[in-house]
Short mmCIF file of C-alpha atoms in Angstrom, two decimals:
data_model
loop_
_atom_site.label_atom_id
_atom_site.label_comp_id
_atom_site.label_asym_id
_atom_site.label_seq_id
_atom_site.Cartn_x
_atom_site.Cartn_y
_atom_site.Cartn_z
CA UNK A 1 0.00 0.00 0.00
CA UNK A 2 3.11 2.39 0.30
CA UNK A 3 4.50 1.43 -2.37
CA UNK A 4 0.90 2.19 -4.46
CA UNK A 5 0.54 5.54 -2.80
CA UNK A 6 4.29 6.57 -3.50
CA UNK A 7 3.50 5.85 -6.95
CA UNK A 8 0.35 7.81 -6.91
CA UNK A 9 1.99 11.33 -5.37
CA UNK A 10 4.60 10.66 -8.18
CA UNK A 11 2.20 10.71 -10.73
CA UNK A 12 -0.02 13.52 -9.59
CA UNK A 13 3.17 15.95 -9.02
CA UNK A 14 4.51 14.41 -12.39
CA UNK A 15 0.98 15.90 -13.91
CA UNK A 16 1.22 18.88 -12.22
CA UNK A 17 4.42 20.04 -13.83
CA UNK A 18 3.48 18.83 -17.24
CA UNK A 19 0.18 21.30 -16.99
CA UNK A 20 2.27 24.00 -15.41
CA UNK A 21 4.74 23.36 -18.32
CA UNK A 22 1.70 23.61 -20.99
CA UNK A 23 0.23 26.39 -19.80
CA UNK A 24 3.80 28.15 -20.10
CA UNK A 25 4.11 27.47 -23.82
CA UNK A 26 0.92 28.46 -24.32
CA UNK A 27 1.46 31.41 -22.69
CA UNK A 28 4.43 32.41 -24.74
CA UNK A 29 2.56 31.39 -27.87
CA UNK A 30 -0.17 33.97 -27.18
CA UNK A 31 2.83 36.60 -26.13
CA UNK A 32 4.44 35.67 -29.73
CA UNK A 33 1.33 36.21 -31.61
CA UNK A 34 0.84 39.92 -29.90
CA UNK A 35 4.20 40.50 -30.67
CA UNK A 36 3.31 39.34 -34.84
CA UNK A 37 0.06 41.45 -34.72
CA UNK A 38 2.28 44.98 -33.15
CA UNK A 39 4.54 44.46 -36.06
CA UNK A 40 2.33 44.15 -38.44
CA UNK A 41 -0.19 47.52 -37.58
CA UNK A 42 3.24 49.25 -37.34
CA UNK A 43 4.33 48.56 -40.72
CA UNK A 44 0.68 49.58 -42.17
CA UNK A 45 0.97 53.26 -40.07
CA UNK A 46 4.34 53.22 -41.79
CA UNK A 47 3.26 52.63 -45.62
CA UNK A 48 0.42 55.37 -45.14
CA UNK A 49 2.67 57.81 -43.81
CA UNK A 50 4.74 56.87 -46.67
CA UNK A 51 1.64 57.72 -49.66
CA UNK A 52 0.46 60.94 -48.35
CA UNK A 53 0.03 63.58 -50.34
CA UNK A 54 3.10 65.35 -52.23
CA UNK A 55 3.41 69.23 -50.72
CA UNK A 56 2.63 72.36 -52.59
CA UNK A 57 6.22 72.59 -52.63
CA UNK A 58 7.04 69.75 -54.88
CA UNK A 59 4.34 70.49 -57.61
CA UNK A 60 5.59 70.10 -61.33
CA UNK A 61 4.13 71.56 -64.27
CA UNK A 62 4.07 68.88 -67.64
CA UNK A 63 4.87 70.35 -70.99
CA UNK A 64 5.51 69.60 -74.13
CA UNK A 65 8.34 70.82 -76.51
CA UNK A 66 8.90 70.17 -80.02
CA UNK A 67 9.88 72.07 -82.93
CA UNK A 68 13.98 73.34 -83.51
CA UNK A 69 15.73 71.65 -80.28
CA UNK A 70 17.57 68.96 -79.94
CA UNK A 71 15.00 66.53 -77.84
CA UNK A 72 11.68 67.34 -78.79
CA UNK A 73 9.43 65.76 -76.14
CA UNK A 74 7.50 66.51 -72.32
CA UNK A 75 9.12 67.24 -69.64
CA UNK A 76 8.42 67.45 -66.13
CA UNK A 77 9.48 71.28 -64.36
CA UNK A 78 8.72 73.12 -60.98
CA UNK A 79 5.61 75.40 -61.23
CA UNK A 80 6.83 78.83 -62.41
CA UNK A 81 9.81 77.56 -64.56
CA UNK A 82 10.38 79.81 -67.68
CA UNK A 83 10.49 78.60 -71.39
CA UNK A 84 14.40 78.84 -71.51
CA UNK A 85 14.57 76.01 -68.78
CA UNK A 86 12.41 73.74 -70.67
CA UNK A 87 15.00 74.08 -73.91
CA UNK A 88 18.14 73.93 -71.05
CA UNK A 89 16.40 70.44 -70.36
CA UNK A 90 15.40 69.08 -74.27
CA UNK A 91 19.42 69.76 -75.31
CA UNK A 92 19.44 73.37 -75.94
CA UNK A 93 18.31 74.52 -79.17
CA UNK A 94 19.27 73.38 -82.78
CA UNK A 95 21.26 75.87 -85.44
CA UNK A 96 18.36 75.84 -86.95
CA UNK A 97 16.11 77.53 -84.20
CA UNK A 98 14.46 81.06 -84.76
CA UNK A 99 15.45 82.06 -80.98
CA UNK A 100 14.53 85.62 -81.51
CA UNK A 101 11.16 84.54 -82.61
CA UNK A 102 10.53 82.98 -79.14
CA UNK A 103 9.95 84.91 -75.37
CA UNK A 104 12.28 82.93 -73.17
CA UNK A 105 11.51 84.41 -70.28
CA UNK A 106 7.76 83.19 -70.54
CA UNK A 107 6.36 81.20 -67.87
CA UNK A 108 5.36 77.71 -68.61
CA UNK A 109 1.93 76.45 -67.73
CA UNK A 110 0.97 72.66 -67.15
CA UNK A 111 -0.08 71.05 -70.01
CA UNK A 112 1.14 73.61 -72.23
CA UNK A 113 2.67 72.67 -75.83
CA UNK A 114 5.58 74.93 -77.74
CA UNK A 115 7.16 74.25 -80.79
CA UNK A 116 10.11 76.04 -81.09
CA UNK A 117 10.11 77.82 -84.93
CA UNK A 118 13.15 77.43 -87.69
CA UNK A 119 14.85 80.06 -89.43
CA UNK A 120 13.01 78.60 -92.31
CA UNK A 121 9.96 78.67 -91.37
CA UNK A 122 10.21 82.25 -90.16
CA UNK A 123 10.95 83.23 -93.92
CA UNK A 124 8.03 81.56 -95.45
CA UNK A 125 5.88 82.63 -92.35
CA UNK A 126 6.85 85.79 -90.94
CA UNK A 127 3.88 86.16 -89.04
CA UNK A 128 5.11 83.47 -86.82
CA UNK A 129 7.45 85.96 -85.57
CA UNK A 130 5.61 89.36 -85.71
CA UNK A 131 2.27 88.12 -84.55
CA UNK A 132 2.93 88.52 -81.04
CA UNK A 133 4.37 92.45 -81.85
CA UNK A 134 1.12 93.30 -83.59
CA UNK A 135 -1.07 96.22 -82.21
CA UNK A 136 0.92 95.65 -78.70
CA UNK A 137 -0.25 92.76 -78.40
CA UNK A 138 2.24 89.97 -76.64
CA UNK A 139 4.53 89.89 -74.08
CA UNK A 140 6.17 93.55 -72.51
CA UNK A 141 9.85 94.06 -73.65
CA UNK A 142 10.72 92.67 -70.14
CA UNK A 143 8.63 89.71 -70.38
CA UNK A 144 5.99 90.62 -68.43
CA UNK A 145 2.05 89.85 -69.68
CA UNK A 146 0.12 93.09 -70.89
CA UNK A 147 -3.30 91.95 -69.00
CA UNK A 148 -5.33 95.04 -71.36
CA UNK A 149 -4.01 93.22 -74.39
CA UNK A 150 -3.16 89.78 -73.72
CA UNK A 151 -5.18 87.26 -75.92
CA UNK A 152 -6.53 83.90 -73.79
CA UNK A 153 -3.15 82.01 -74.90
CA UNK A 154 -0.89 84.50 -73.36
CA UNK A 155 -2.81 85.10 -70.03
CA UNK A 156 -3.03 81.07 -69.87
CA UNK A 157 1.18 81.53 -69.64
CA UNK A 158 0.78 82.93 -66.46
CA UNK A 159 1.01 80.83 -62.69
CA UNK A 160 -2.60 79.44 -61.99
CA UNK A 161 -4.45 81.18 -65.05
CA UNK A 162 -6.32 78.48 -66.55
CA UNK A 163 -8.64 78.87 -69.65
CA UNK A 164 -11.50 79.60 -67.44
CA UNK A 165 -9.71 82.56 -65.12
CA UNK A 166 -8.08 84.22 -68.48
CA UNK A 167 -11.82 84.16 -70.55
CA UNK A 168 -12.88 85.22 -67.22
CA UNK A 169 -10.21 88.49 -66.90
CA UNK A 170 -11.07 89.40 -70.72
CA UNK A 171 -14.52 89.95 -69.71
CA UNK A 172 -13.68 91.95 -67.23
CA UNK A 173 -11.62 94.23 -68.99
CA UNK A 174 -14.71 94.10 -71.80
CA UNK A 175 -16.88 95.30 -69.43
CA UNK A 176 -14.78 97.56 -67.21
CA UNK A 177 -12.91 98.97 -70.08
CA UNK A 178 -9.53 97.67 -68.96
CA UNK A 179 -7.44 97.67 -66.03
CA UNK A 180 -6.01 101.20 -64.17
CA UNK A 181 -3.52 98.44 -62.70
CA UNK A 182 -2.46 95.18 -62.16
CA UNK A 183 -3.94 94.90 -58.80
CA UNK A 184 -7.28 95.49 -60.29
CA UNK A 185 -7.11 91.76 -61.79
CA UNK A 186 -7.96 90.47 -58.00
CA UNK A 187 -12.03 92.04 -58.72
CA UNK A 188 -11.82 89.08 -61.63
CA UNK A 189 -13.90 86.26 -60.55
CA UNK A 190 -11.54 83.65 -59.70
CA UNK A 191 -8.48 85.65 -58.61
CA UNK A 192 -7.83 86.67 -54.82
CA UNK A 193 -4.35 87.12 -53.44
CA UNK A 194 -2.90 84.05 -53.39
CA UNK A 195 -2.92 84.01 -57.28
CA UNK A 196 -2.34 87.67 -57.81
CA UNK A 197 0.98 87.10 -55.50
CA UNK A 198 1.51 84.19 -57.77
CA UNK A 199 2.13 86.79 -61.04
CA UNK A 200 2.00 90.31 -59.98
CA UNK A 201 5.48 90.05 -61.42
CA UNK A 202 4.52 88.70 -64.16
CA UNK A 203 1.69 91.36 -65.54
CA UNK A 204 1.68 94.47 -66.48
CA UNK A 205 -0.89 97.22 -67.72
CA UNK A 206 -0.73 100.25 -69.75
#
């Protein structure tokens, strides 16, 4: 009967530890899976920090260049870049380029499209290169944007001025007879301050 009861208590402490040993593991399993389930919300806070939205700062314009340069194609610039740093980026132009025909200070729009005239061309069409000095219309001699004279095309080469804001500031000027100066553009429908600070250096009036 001792013997029996010896081997009884061995058993029931042998059981004990087994469950205490189980319930260990299991323990550590659960720990192992909280651990797996932290990681893995971290790294999806991490990708959407990661595809938020590009700032205002790194907006690019898209344009398209063809005509006499040396790689005709669209090219990706910072909002405001001129004409002249679209040709810097297609090669430059080719000996064949009409550069005086062309305003290289002009500011590029998104979406715009320029083909860059030859010498050529100029002679068969000279009204490629005096259609922009006609009844003073086109660009001021220092680049800037006459906004009494400007057609749609021109105003649409200034920062923000879409085809809707620059039909919108030629009926203004239809109706109000013109602008006393460039300030006056904010009364257009469409343009506050954050636009006009955009290309007050870029207009002009007269």
């Amino acid at each position: 009967m001792r013997i029996n009861s010896k081997r009884i208590l061995c058993c029931v402490i042998a059981s004990l530890l087994f469950a205490a040993f189980l319930g260990g593991c299991g323990q550590e399993e659960e720990e192992l899976v909280l651990t797996e389930e932290e990681t893995e919300a971290e790294q999806e806070e991490t990708a959407e920090t990661s595809r938020e939205e590009p700032t205002e700062e790194n907006v690019k314009i898209c344009v398209d260049l063809g005509g006499a340069v040396a790689n005709p194609g669209v090219y990706f610039l910072e909002e405001g870049s001129r004409l002249y740093q679209a040709v810097e980026m297609a090669g430059g132009f080719t000996g064949e380029a009409a550069v005086s025909a062309l305003n290289q200070a002009q500011v590029l729009t998104d979406g715009q499209q320029i083909r860059v005239p030859t010498q050529e061309e100029i002679e068969l069409q000279p009204e490629l290169a005096a259609g922009q000095e006609e009844s003073g219309i086109g660009p001021e001699p220092d680049g800037r944007v006459n906004i009494n004279t400007a057609d749609a095309q021109e105003l649409m080469t200034l920062s923000g001025i879409g085809e809707a804001r620059a039909q919108a500031i030629i009926a203004y000027r239809e109706e109000q007879g013109g602008f006393a100066s460039p300030e006056q553009i904010m009364e257009v429908s469409g343009i506050g301050e954050g636009i006009y600070s955009r290309i007050e250096d870029q207009i002009a009036v007269e």
